[in-house]
Structure formats: structure tokens, C-alpha cells
XYZ file of C-alpha atoms in Angstrom:
667
model
C -80.464 -73.574 24.849
C -76.946 -73.435 26.507
C -75.107 -75.196 29.172
C -74.112 -71.972 30.579
C -76.803 -69.169 30.780
C -75.575 -65.583 30.022
C -74.968 -64.572 33.743
C -72.464 -67.625 34.060
C -70.363 -66.270 30.928
C -67.156 -64.139 31.262
C -65.566 -62.943 28.152
C -62.300 -61.505 29.315
C -58.818 -60.634 28.029
C -55.394 -60.886 29.653
C -53.591 -57.572 29.231
C -50.039 -56.544 30.125
C -46.544 -55.246 29.330
C -44.387 -57.894 27.665
C -42.857 -60.280 30.039
C -45.190 -59.395 32.829
C -46.424 -62.979 32.825
C -49.777 -62.969 30.837
C -49.321 -66.114 29.089
C -48.214 -67.815 32.394
C -51.169 -66.608 34.137
C -53.407 -67.982 31.239
C -51.558 -71.401 31.245
C -52.148 -71.762 35.069
C -55.865 -70.893 34.785
C -56.127 -73.464 32.115
C -54.329 -76.031 34.298
C -56.384 -75.284 37.415
C -59.635 -75.405 35.641
C -58.771 -78.700 34.185
C -58.929 -77.469 30.610
C -55.321 -78.964 30.164
C -53.719 -81.521 32.129
C -50.101 -80.409 32.054
C -48.551 -76.914 32.763
C -47.224 -75.228 29.757
C -44.121 -73.125 30.094
C -43.148 -70.086 27.896
C -39.395 -70.707 28.165
C -39.970 -74.437 27.017
C -42.196 -73.469 24.204
C -45.106 -75.615 25.532
C -47.800 -73.076 26.212
C -51.299 -73.560 24.834
C -51.765 -69.916 23.569
C -48.308 -69.320 22.178
C -48.680 -72.110 19.599
C -47.217 -70.149 16.575
C -43.587 -71.317 15.875
C -42.423 -67.747 16.015
C -44.086 -67.068 19.322
C -42.403 -70.221 20.886
C -38.819 -69.171 19.391
C -39.224 -65.736 20.380
C -40.816 -66.319 23.816
C -43.524 -63.515 23.188
C -47.154 -63.522 22.203
C -47.616 -62.186 18.718
C -51.196 -63.073 18.049
C -54.212 -62.970 20.237
C -55.334 -66.592 21.198
C -58.757 -67.503 22.592
C -59.186 -70.365 25.079
C -62.117 -71.642 27.183
C -62.233 -72.953 30.766
C -64.913 -73.533 33.371
C -64.727 -72.285 37.016
C -67.283 -72.515 39.694
C -70.092 -73.128 37.256
C -69.062 -70.349 34.904
C -67.548 -70.538 31.507
C -64.613 -68.240 30.883
C -63.719 -67.298 27.417
C -60.141 -65.970 27.716
C -58.106 -64.108 25.248
C -54.396 -63.965 25.724
C -53.175 -60.723 24.008
C -49.685 -59.499 23.015
C -47.772 -57.229 25.309
C -45.342 -55.987 22.588
C -46.094 -52.442 21.269
C -45.754 -53.697 17.577
C -48.661 -55.912 18.081
C -50.904 -53.471 19.947
C -53.428 -53.634 17.186
C -54.176 -57.127 18.133
C -55.102 -55.838 21.630
C -57.312 -53.203 20.060
C -59.257 -55.833 18.103
C -59.546 -58.056 21.190
C -60.670 -55.327 23.456
C -63.474 -54.251 20.929
C -65.340 -57.612 21.510
C -64.519 -58.534 25.207
C -66.588 -57.710 28.191
C -63.883 -57.477 30.814
C -59.975 -57.858 31.355
C -57.414 -58.783 33.794
C -54.455 -56.386 33.722
C -51.278 -58.102 34.699
C -48.312 -56.192 36.391
C -44.793 -57.028 37.192
C -44.401 -56.641 41.069
C -40.846 -55.417 40.534
C -41.202 -53.077 37.553
C -44.709 -51.765 38.370
C -46.571 -49.881 35.561
C -44.265 -50.224 32.400
C -44.867 -48.270 29.148
C -46.958 -50.911 27.532
C -48.977 -51.403 30.685
C -50.048 -47.732 30.124
C -50.961 -48.337 26.425
C -53.167 -51.353 27.004
C -54.808 -49.587 29.989
C -55.654 -46.587 27.887
C -57.067 -48.896 25.229
C -59.251 -50.478 27.688
C -60.299 -47.139 28.900
C -61.273 -46.132 25.353
C -63.521 -49.139 24.857
C -64.875 -48.902 28.381
C -63.825 -52.442 29.424
C -64.124 -53.122 33.237
C -60.935 -54.773 34.575
C -59.272 -56.088 37.641
C -55.562 -56.131 38.306
C -53.171 -59.034 39.086
C -49.779 -58.064 40.496
C -47.629 -60.996 39.311
C -44.168 -62.202 40.258
C -44.494 -61.594 43.943
C -41.643 -64.118 44.459
C -39.088 -62.037 42.821
C -36.373 -60.021 44.536
C -37.621 -56.468 44.764
C -41.263 -57.308 44.591
C -43.458 -54.783 46.241
C -47.343 -54.745 46.050
C -47.595 -51.402 47.700
C -45.169 -49.745 45.322
C -46.835 -51.288 42.366
C -50.278 -49.912 43.691
C -48.625 -46.555 44.032
C -47.428 -46.599 40.326
C -50.958 -47.497 39.268
C -52.473 -44.702 41.126
C -49.711 -42.087 39.939
C -49.251 -43.256 36.125
C -52.615 -44.739 35.358
C -54.752 -42.262 37.377
C -56.896 -45.296 38.547
C -58.822 -45.762 41.792
C -57.283 -49.036 43.067
C -58.541 -51.114 45.811
C -56.138 -53.819 46.905
C -58.243 -56.781 48.332
C -55.272 -58.993 49.397
C -52.207 -58.803 51.688
C -49.205 -60.850 50.817
C -48.067 -63.590 53.094
C -44.242 -63.390 52.994
C -41.965 -61.317 50.816
C -39.943 -61.898 47.634
C -38.513 -65.573 47.769
C -40.395 -66.197 50.950
C -43.778 -65.328 49.238
C -46.180 -68.235 50.302
C -49.778 -67.006 49.946
C -52.241 -64.108 50.543
C -54.661 -62.827 52.840
C -58.064 -62.131 51.544
C -59.409 -58.873 53.162
C -62.825 -59.468 52.100
C -63.283 -62.767 53.640
C -60.642 -62.285 56.293
C -58.949 -65.645 55.380
C -55.426 -66.605 54.479
C -54.450 -68.872 51.527
C -51.141 -70.543 51.535
C -49.639 -72.685 48.734
C -47.308 -75.530 49.072
C -46.048 -77.423 45.986
C -49.057 -75.929 44.197
C -51.587 -77.108 46.797
C -53.768 -74.322 48.348
C -54.654 -74.470 52.094
C -56.989 -72.171 53.752
C -56.288 -70.951 57.359
C -57.039 -68.226 59.853
C -55.161 -64.926 59.346
C -51.574 -65.611 60.685
C -51.230 -63.752 64.128
C -48.192 -61.579 62.954
C -50.331 -60.241 60.119
C -53.648 -59.934 61.862
C -53.178 -56.421 62.928
C -51.959 -55.355 59.524
C -54.772 -57.017 57.906
C -57.471 -55.567 60.167
C -56.043 -52.213 59.190
C -56.011 -52.716 55.556
C -59.597 -54.176 55.784
C -60.719 -50.930 57.561
C -59.060 -48.821 54.818
C -60.553 -50.782 52.229
C -64.185 -50.414 53.901
C -63.720 -46.663 54.133
C -62.677 -46.259 50.584
C -65.518 -48.464 49.235
C -67.954 -46.553 51.417
C -66.727 -43.184 49.817
C -67.391 -44.543 46.363
C -70.654 -46.663 46.806
C -73.864 -45.182 48.215
C -75.233 -48.537 49.613
C -72.083 -49.293 51.144
C -71.925 -45.842 52.721
C -75.316 -46.253 54.244
C -74.409 -49.554 55.789
C -71.063 -48.065 57.016
C -72.781 -45.177 58.614
C -75.280 -47.463 60.309
C -72.875 -50.107 61.626
C -69.385 -48.576 61.404
C -68.262 -51.662 59.230
C -69.232 -53.438 56.050
C -70.172 -57.044 55.754
C -68.379 -59.427 53.367
C -71.509 -59.657 51.174
C -72.035 -55.914 50.964
C -68.277 -55.339 50.272
C -68.318 -58.035 47.346
C -71.619 -56.423 45.886
C -69.980 -52.856 46.109
C -66.710 -53.916 44.576
C -68.568 -55.505 41.714
C -70.645 -52.439 41.101
C -67.514 -50.193 41.246
C -65.658 -52.648 38.821
C -68.514 -52.698 36.322
C -68.939 -48.912 36.129
C -65.203 -48.375 35.894
C -65.121 -46.349 39.107
C -62.521 -48.441 40.727
C -60.181 -51.466 40.014
C -59.832 -54.440 42.349
C -56.129 -55.631 42.867
C -54.880 -58.897 43.633
C -51.458 -60.466 43.765
C -49.647 -63.729 43.257
C -46.792 -65.679 41.539
C -48.403 -67.539 38.667
C -45.119 -69.458 37.738
C -45.128 -70.988 41.238
C -48.896 -71.519 41.139
C -49.694 -69.018 43.924
C -52.599 -66.726 43.977
C -54.243 -67.904 40.631
C -57.376 -69.619 42.415
C -58.394 -66.210 44.229
C -57.982 -64.582 40.708
C -60.366 -67.001 39.186
C -62.782 -66.389 42.006
C -62.475 -62.520 41.456
C -63.033 -62.972 37.700
C -66.300 -64.624 38.516
C -67.287 -62.297 41.201
C -66.363 -58.833 39.811
C -66.044 -58.987 36.099
C -69.269 -58.518 33.851
C -71.275 -60.963 31.968
C -72.789 -60.270 28.538
C -75.987 -59.197 30.410
C -73.906 -56.488 32.319
C -72.810 -54.769 29.152
C -74.742 -52.142 27.236
C -77.074 -53.395 24.419
C -75.535 -52.906 20.881
C -77.028 -51.378 17.600
C -78.116 -48.184 19.247
C -79.307 -49.670 22.332
C -81.836 -51.881 20.671
C -80.150 -55.255 20.550
C -79.579 -56.703 24.131
C -77.690 -59.868 24.646
C -80.833 -62.053 24.140
C -80.461 -65.269 22.318
C -84.120 -64.762 20.810
C -83.364 -61.315 19.370
C -82.234 -60.875 15.729
C -78.701 -61.883 15.042
C -75.866 -59.348 15.666
C -72.199 -60.379 15.628
C -68.890 -58.612 14.878
C -66.079 -60.238 13.055
C -62.729 -59.192 14.838
C -60.253 -61.502 13.352
C -59.682 -63.512 10.307
C -57.315 -66.570 10.288
C -56.084 -68.589 7.438
C -55.497 -72.385 8.360
C -54.176 -75.260 6.409
C -57.739 -76.451 6.028
C -59.491 -73.140 5.192
C -60.509 -69.709 6.224
C -61.788 -69.068 9.880
C -63.630 -65.868 10.881
C -63.678 -65.253 14.618
C -66.752 -63.399 15.760
C -68.373 -62.081 18.843
C -72.204 -62.760 19.004
C -73.988 -59.895 20.775
C -77.506 -60.835 20.157
C -79.602 -63.688 18.732
C -78.423 -66.999 17.832
C -76.129 -68.208 15.058
C -76.663 -71.781 13.775
C -74.733 -74.128 11.542
C -76.156 -73.609 7.964
C -77.571 -70.138 8.651
C -77.175 -67.249 5.996
C -76.003 -64.033 7.426
C -75.679 -60.453 5.934
C -72.165 -58.761 5.849
C -73.230 -55.113 6.185
C -69.769 -53.837 5.231
C -70.220 -55.304 1.646
C -73.964 -55.813 1.467
C -73.376 -59.449 0.539
C -74.905 -62.581 2.229
C -72.583 -65.485 3.453
C -73.599 -69.051 4.480
C -72.040 -70.348 7.751
C -71.046 -74.001 7.168
C -69.566 -74.713 10.569
C -69.563 -73.015 13.997
C -66.430 -73.784 16.133
C -65.325 -73.377 19.627
C -61.746 -72.238 19.680
C -59.079 -73.520 22.067
C -55.963 -71.727 20.740
C -54.995 -73.789 17.767
C -57.503 -76.541 18.318
C -61.255 -76.274 17.629
C -64.398 -78.282 18.482
C -67.612 -77.931 16.450
C -70.803 -76.668 18.120
C -74.309 -76.505 16.595
C -75.155 -72.953 17.713
C -73.491 -69.815 19.036
C -75.713 -67.708 21.227
C -75.600 -64.006 22.486
C -72.389 -63.586 24.420
C -70.352 -66.396 22.730
C -67.003 -65.884 21.077
C -66.689 -68.523 18.202
C -65.033 -69.083 14.963
C -67.108 -69.421 11.597
C -66.091 -71.490 8.503
C -67.900 -70.702 5.303
C -67.780 -67.007 4.954
C -65.256 -66.193 2.147
C -65.015 -62.364 1.960
C -65.777 -61.082 5.609
C -62.957 -58.960 6.784
C -62.102 -57.847 10.399
C -64.432 -55.259 11.526
C -67.543 -56.424 9.645
C -70.910 -56.659 11.232
C -72.745 -59.817 10.410
C -76.457 -59.916 11.144
C -79.850 -61.380 10.263
C -80.587 -60.435 6.666
C -84.180 -59.012 7.736
C -82.812 -57.022 10.562
C -79.736 -55.103 9.423
C -77.453 -53.267 11.738
C -73.958 -51.942 11.556
C -71.546 -51.912 14.678
C -68.531 -49.724 15.086
C -65.474 -51.707 13.838
C -62.205 -51.877 15.788
C -59.882 -48.692 15.078
C -56.826 -49.900 12.977
C -53.634 -48.092 13.870
C -51.807 -46.193 11.050
C -48.510 -48.018 9.906
C -45.213 -46.174 10.659
C -42.602 -48.384 9.281
C -42.215 -49.661 5.676
C -39.991 -52.207 3.868
C -39.580 -53.120 0.186
C -40.385 -56.800 -0.308
C -39.460 -58.694 -3.432
C -39.559 -62.222 -4.452
C -36.161 -63.747 -5.231
C -37.298 -65.713 -8.279
C -39.585 -63.869 -10.834
C -41.758 -66.925 -10.956
C -42.768 -66.430 -7.369
C -44.200 -62.884 -8.033
C -47.599 -63.953 -8.118
C -47.370 -66.137 -5.088
C -45.787 -63.213 -3.147
C -48.656 -60.991 -4.144
C -51.118 -63.624 -2.847
C -49.183 -64.194 0.429
C -48.914 -60.485 1.114
C -52.839 -60.048 0.427
C -53.458 -62.954 2.961
C -51.205 -61.172 5.687
C -53.031 -57.918 5.189
C -56.329 -59.815 5.448
C -55.392 -61.431 8.712
C -53.844 -58.244 10.204
C -55.383 -54.868 9.166
C -52.548 -53.066 10.556
C -50.330 -54.353 7.691
C -50.723 -52.310 4.580
C -49.508 -53.539 1.098
C -49.017 -50.955 -1.728
C -46.884 -50.452 -4.768
C -44.564 -47.499 -4.937
C -45.606 -45.505 -7.948
C -41.982 -44.110 -8.633
C -39.924 -47.413 -8.150
C -42.618 -50.073 -8.825
C -41.568 -51.837 -5.669
C -44.040 -53.662 -3.273
C -44.113 -52.030 -0.113
C -45.106 -53.680 3.187
C -45.942 -51.193 6.056
C -46.543 -51.975 9.732
C -46.360 -50.837 13.341
C -42.771 -51.488 14.061
C -39.582 -53.291 12.978
C -40.623 -56.544 14.947
C -43.982 -56.508 13.324
C -42.608 -56.437 9.812
C -39.981 -58.992 10.551
C -42.701 -61.437 11.938
C -44.712 -60.841 8.777
C -41.732 -61.463 6.427
C -40.906 -64.546 8.332
C -44.478 -65.880 7.925
C -44.147 -65.456 4.187
C -41.124 -67.542 4.279
C -42.471 -70.300 6.485
C -46.067 -70.471 5.540
C -45.789 -69.847 1.833
C -42.436 -71.380 1.177
C -41.262 -68.144 -0.331
C -37.661 -66.853 -0.722
C -37.952 -62.974 -0.415
C -35.488 -60.189 -0.160
C -36.274 -57.142 1.948
C -35.152 -53.603 1.767
C -34.045 -51.375 4.477
C -36.986 -50.253 6.663
C -38.431 -46.738 6.065
C -40.431 -44.717 8.307
C -43.560 -42.674 7.430
C -42.786 -38.920 7.408
C -45.178 -36.058 7.397
C -45.074 -32.429 6.347
C -46.742 -29.547 8.200
C -46.967 -25.762 7.932
C -44.638 -23.594 10.060
C -45.876 -20.158 8.678
C -48.830 -20.020 6.234
C -49.988 -17.478 3.758
C -53.156 -15.241 3.670
C -55.161 -14.085 0.760
C -54.088 -16.699 -1.933
C -56.248 -16.298 -4.873
C -56.831 -19.008 -7.362
C -59.066 -19.052 -10.321
C -60.021 -22.207 -12.157
C -61.290 -21.618 -15.670
C -61.660 -24.206 -18.324
C -63.643 -23.965 -21.598
C -63.527 -26.976 -24.113
C -66.646 -26.379 -25.757
C -70.225 -26.656 -24.217
C -70.530 -26.140 -20.484
C -67.212 -24.870 -18.954
C -65.645 -24.826 -15.481
C -65.257 -21.736 -13.470
C -64.341 -21.388 -9.793
C -62.743 -18.498 -7.848
C -61.424 -19.000 -4.399
C -59.427 -17.049 -1.749
C -57.691 -19.068 0.999
C -55.822 -18.415 4.284
C -53.493 -21.242 5.321
C -52.002 -21.432 8.873
C -50.598 -23.935 11.278
C -53.319 -25.846 13.109
C -52.968 -24.981 16.909
C -53.124 -28.137 19.209
C -53.445 -31.683 18.094
C -55.065 -32.501 14.831
C -54.414 -33.223 11.198
C -56.743 -30.707 9.340
C -59.309 -27.989 10.030
C -61.441 -26.211 7.447
C -63.624 -23.213 7.879
C -65.403 -20.547 5.749
C -65.891 -16.892 6.523
C -67.450 -16.027 3.132
C -70.470 -13.858 3.543
C -73.337 -12.732 1.209
C -73.584 -15.921 -0.605
C -70.708 -15.246 -2.831
C -69.832 -19.039 -2.612
C -72.927 -21.368 -1.988
C -72.698 -23.932 0.743
C -72.533 -26.918 -1.503
C -69.380 -25.390 -3.209
C -67.812 -24.651 0.129
C -67.954 -28.337 0.900
C -66.507 -29.073 -2.552
C -63.660 -26.625 -1.743
C -63.035 -28.539 1.446
C -63.054 -31.792 -0.378
C -60.515 -30.370 -2.611
C -58.354 -29.230 0.201
C -58.291 -32.762 1.686
C -57.169 -34.176 -1.569
C -54.213 -31.802 -1.620
C -53.145 -33.052 1.816
C -52.071 -36.514 0.324
C -48.727 -35.082 -0.965
C -46.891 -32.075 0.335
C -44.158 -30.033 -1.368
C -41.036 -30.941 0.391
C -41.063 -34.799 -0.518
C -44.634 -35.894 -1.287
C -45.401 -36.813 2.235
C -48.834 -36.484 3.677
C -49.443 -33.078 5.100
C -50.931 -32.683 8.735
C -51.552 -29.857 11.108
C -52.989 -27.381 8.640
C -55.850 -24.881 9.168
C -57.486 -23.552 6.122
C -60.034 -20.681 5.882
C -61.950 -19.903 2.766
C -62.388 -16.111 2.928
C -63.920 -15.267 -0.348
C -64.759 -16.456 -3.770
C -66.943 -15.969 -6.827
C -69.098 -18.030 -9.073
C -70.313 -18.198 -12.695
C -74.064 -18.664 -13.283
C -73.540 -21.320 -15.986
C -70.084 -22.579 -15.578
C -69.660 -23.021 -11.777
C -70.008 -26.528 -10.205
C -68.997 -28.683 -7.362
C -66.397 -30.358 -9.454
C -64.955 -26.911 -10.545
C -64.727 -25.862 -6.961
C -63.226 -29.156 -5.806
C -60.664 -28.802 -8.578
C -59.932 -25.160 -7.586
C -59.631 -26.127 -3.832
C -57.078 -28.844 -4.577
C -55.037 -26.537 -6.720
C -55.293 -23.535 -4.494
C -53.998 -25.450 -1.399
C -51.202 -27.104 -3.310
C -50.080 -23.537 -4.424
C -50.569 -22.192 -0.853
C -48.509 -24.925 0.665
C -45.691 -24.271 -1.917
C -45.733 -20.689 -0.908
C -45.606 -21.478 2.915
C -42.818 -22.246 5.148
C -43.070 -26.192 5.541
C -41.153 -28.637 7.903
C -40.701 -32.275 7.747
C -42.041 -34.286 10.591
C -40.775 -37.739 11.587
C -42.114 -40.300 13.963
C -40.662 -40.551 17.310
C -40.854 -43.194 20.238
C -40.521 -43.198 23.897
C -37.770 -45.600 24.790
C -37.440 -47.135 28.192
C -33.984 -48.851 28.494
C -32.995 -51.021 31.366
C -29.388 -51.934 31.810
C -26.819 -52.769 34.387
C -25.553 -49.743 36.243
C -21.992 -50.092 34.852
C -23.318 -49.814 31.219
C -25.282 -46.598 31.965
C -22.629 -44.321 30.450
C -22.245 -46.048 27.170
C -26.062 -46.622 26.683
C -26.590 -43.027 27.385
C -23.986 -41.855 24.779
C -25.651 -44.299 22.242
C -28.983 -42.779 22.793
C -27.402 -39.222 22.260
C -25.848 -40.513 19.018
C -29.139 -41.594 17.868
C -30.760 -37.962 18.390
C -32.410 -39.320 21.574
C -33.507 -36.665 24.270
C -33.372 -38.154 27.900
C -36.406 -37.372 29.805
C -35.868 -39.458 32.887
C -33.187 -41.673 34.456
C -33.005 -43.601 37.812
C -31.197 -46.454 39.327
C -33.156 -49.150 41.083
C -31.247 -52.073 42.856
C -28.109 -51.946 40.794
C -30.193 -51.433 37.523
C -30.348 -48.259 35.531
C -33.608 -47.276 33.745
C -33.465 -44.493 31.167
C -36.536 -42.980 29.411
C -35.781 -41.032 26.122
C -37.529 -39.863 23.146
C -35.824 -41.137 19.856
C -36.789 -40.749 16.260
C -38.095 -44.067 15.020
C -35.629 -44.077 12.084
C -32.746 -44.255 14.475
C -34.128 -47.428 16.330
C -33.524 -49.853 13.540
C -31.043 -52.402 14.660
C -30.811 -51.065 18.086
C -31.657 -54.304 19.843
C -28.504 -55.837 18.408
C -26.346 -52.760 19.438
C -27.849 -52.715 23.020
C -27.178 -56.340 23.437
C -23.502 -55.825 22.386
C -23.116 -52.947 24.826
C -24.459 -54.633 27.781
C -23.379 -58.401 27.223
C -26.937 -59.384 26.493
C -28.177 -57.970 29.854
C -29.865 -54.865 28.499
C -33.599 -54.733 27.410
C -35.831 -51.836 26.012
C -39.163 -51.194 25.179
C -40.833 -48.657 23.027
C -44.137 -47.024 22.463
C -45.179 -44.343 19.776
C -44.978 -40.801 20.870
C -46.338 -38.908 17.799
C -44.445 -36.785 15.358
C -41.739 -34.000 15.959
C -39.857 -31.749 13.362
C -37.143 -33.643 11.806
C -33.604 -32.486 12.940
C -31.375 -34.693 10.875
């Protein structure tokens, strides 16, 4: 039924911090596998995966892009993901449907903030991965230092399987410690040789260290090592694959993708170590394996509007999906007809007749399917866990410049929110303004620019606002509330007594009941909890959501006729609102961990600017004439920081951010 059987398919993502070289690695893979016939360059705006005009102008990946390639009889379905923190939700949706990943690291910078973020995302989804240390040809590149930072900052068991040939600008190739062969590149052409004499002793030492570490982790390798005091290449390869698949260890390779060095061994490692669809657990409670003959199960992870219509990107986990099939959307209970099945190559597509278990394809035809929906055979429904959508933290007011464009603006915003679930559109009940919320300033800037370009809309944007929260500093005990209502006929009666206190540790809300003697039946206790959750939507300080609260129902009373779940839910809501007004509350604001890299001579002014923005410096260090400062800064103070930093450093400073939770507002 397929050109590539399941064991010869690799669905993988390319993950990294911004500017580590993900897109360049993807481009070199496409070129070396013959998928494209010309190398694309990020700085020229000619890459296959960064096809959006904004991506080419900004030089960053904004949306995940899927491409396909073939290598050594295997089909590789590759997703190039964004590296900027504002687009981490794109990474989340991609990781939900991928089998494996290649994590790319900068050989100079090592593990960077977003490197940690995407690594934790992959950990959460249980995605096996290998690592590629890129930019080995740059001044200051150090494979061992990068490996050490991976061990220290990621807590990973990392197993380098290569030794660089040459350093920095003299980097020419790698020694494969598994096969004990050297690969050297000259003008993009790879030559296989014996291990150079000057590196042989170090290569043997590193091979021995690799064997010992693998033997400690893998029982079959340990048995052979104890018997022969060594490991064969075949045993080492099998053990490394097993350790990768179960997440015990991470294989590390190195290279310089921009100069076409080290990419072929990376492709070999993808085939050798990363999982096929058959290596991943069955879905649907373990009942739907990756079998093309099983009932259909697929997960929609991305919706994309094109000039020719709506495309829904799906991962097929089980069964076969044919052109013309009718599928069930379990999120809505509606059936949808699939008119076309497309293989995606970034912004180009080719039609196929069928998608089988393990395939990542796009569908044309479904009109209401949203990202996160499960598509399945109508006679065998199943629901898969959808990708987690991050809560927005920054908001702007968006208005059409012309009143006649109001309807078009609403349609455009709805389309944006459909394509990107991390964008939220709402109407402010007090001002009547349309508010667009997202994960960061750049996230919203890109969304608004899409409105202007794709919809040809003239819009005005208000100053960004952050999402504040309220929390309890000192609560109250024994707050009594009676809800009594009598309008003729059956009345409403509920009597509750609440204790309210700060919630220790992390969390938003905790509810417990210590009522004894059946004074409040269990169904009414649940209604009180529901009412308390209702009350958390608006706090007493400024109407912001309330978090970090522990509520205990300590007593109550019922009426034989007038008590009901509705009455107790109403009482719970009113009681908690009253308790919060009586408590000592504080305002919380979102903060971000900011890592600023600047020339050493700009260190003082940048440090002063961070202090003026209420930043707390956590770490600072000097590395090769460059100062790196890590600070925690309120998100509201970071608006416009990119422009200020460029001005203070003559355009030589850069910074990255990642969310760091909420802290009490000091300003």
C-alpha cells in the first residue's frame, strides 16, 4: 500500500534556540537528499521552509513548516519549528504529533534559554531526540563545553559519538567514534578516510569512554563488555538506538551546516537512532497501533488558510485515509468529507490518493475542524489528547481605520485565531474595544502585520497590555454567607462557612471540605466548589483573575425544600467574593527571564537600563569580550526594549526572553 513501509518512516522536528541554525540544517538536508536542487540561505530569504514574507524579512521562523525527503531508503517527514519564545506554541503543536526530534545547539553559546524551553517541551511529550552541535567553524566553538552545558542545564545523559577534525575556522570534518572512521569535507564534498594519526589516540580514548558509558546504561551492551572488554560497532549502534528510544540518553553529533559539513552523518543518525511510527506507543488507550488496516485515528494539529482554501494538517496514527472518505470530528460530533489528501513541501503541495498510519499530511475538505481535534472512523470513535495551548500574556486593542472595514477585521481576527490557537480575540466589556491577546510583543506584531498584508486592512493598534493576576496574601476564617431567595413557589436557601488562605506552592486553586455529619450533602459541596471557581474570574483589586487561593468549606446548613445545587453554587460564588474583599490581596504581574548579550563596553549602560526597568540581575559573565547578563524583568517593562538595546549598543546587542511566571507587582 505504500512506497515506504512504517519502519522506514521518520517523523521528526528540528528544535533549537533562535539563530542556532535550525532552518539552515533543514535546507542542507533537503539539498543533500535531492529534495531541492539549490541551497537556500536564511540571509538571502531563499529558504524553502521560511516561505512567509515576514519570515524572510525578519530572518526567523514564525510558523512550523513541513517538508519531506528520502535518505538511505527511508522517508523523512521534517518539521522546521520556530526558535523564538513568542512562537513556542507552534513547537508545542508540532511535538504533539512527531515521533522524534533533532535538537540543534550553537557550538559557541551552548544551551541557551529557548534551548531549555523546547527541551522541556520534548520531555513533556516523551519525544526521543538526538543533538546536533552546529556552527563548529565559528570562533569560540567548543563541542566539549556545549556537551557540559547540556549535562548541567538540561540534566541529560549525553553521549558524543563524534570527535571534531580541526577547530573553529579550521574545522574540516568529524571522526565517527562508532565506526572509527573520519569524514572530511572539501567544497561540500565528503571524503571518508582513516582516523588521522594525530587524533587516533584521542579517538580511541573517547571510543573507550563511550563504550563504558553505554555499557553502564544498557544490559546487553554490559554483557558483551564484560565478556570481551569492548563493544562491537553493531552492538554499540543497537544500544544507542535503544537508549535514544526510551529517552535514557541523547546521542550528540557536530558539524557546520552553513559550510555543508556534518549533515550526512546527521542523516545517518536520524535513520539509525530516531523512532519509526512502529516504535511509538499505540494511541487511543493503547488500542490503536500504527497499522494501516486498523480503524482510522488522526489528530489535527494545524489549520492553514491558503488563497485556494482551507487546509487541515493531520498526523495519521492508525488506519488509512483515502480521498473522498468521511471522517468523524469527535470534538464537535460532526462528520466531514475529505475531498483531497496532500503531501506538503513547505508552501507547495502534491496530491496523493491515500495517507497511511505514520503519515503527516494536509486535508482539503473539512470546514470546521480545529487544531487539536481527533478525526476517526465514524464507526470506531476515539478521542486523543489535544496539544496544550499556552495562556496569552500580552494584549493590544485593534481597530479598523475605516468603519466599513469592521466586519472584515472581525473575519480576519477569527481566521488568525483559528490558525493559531494561542491568539485570543475578545471584546472588552467596559470599552467595547476588540482586544487581541498573544504570547509576546513580537507574536502580536506579526499577527497584526498579517492582517494588513493578507486582508489588505488598515488597522490601528493600542499600547500592549499585560495579563495581571490577583492573589491572597492574608485570608479570612469563618466567613458566613446565607443565600435566601423567595419569589413565590420553591425558594432558594444555602448557608456556607468558608476559610480562605494563600495556596502554598504552585497552583491556581485548591478546594476542600471539612464539613461533618452530613450538614452539607456531597452534591452541594461540589456546587459550592463550582461557585468558588466562578468567583475567581474577577478579583476585588481590578477585576483580574484570581490565582493561588485555598478555600475550605468548614460548615453549612440546608433547607429540606428550598436547598438546591443552584442555590449552593450561588452561595459559594457570593461567599468567596465577599471573602476576597475582606482578605489582604496583592496584584501579580507576569515576569520574564531576559538574557542580554552585549559588547563588554556596553555592559554598564545596559545594566543601568535593566535596573530602570525594575529588573533583578541573576547572573552576569564575560565571554570573549562579550558580556552576558541574565535578569528577571516585568513583562510590561520590556515593550520597546529591542529598540532601546540597539540604540545603546550601536546595533550589536541581542536579547532573548522566556516566561518566568508571576510575581507581586512592585510598581
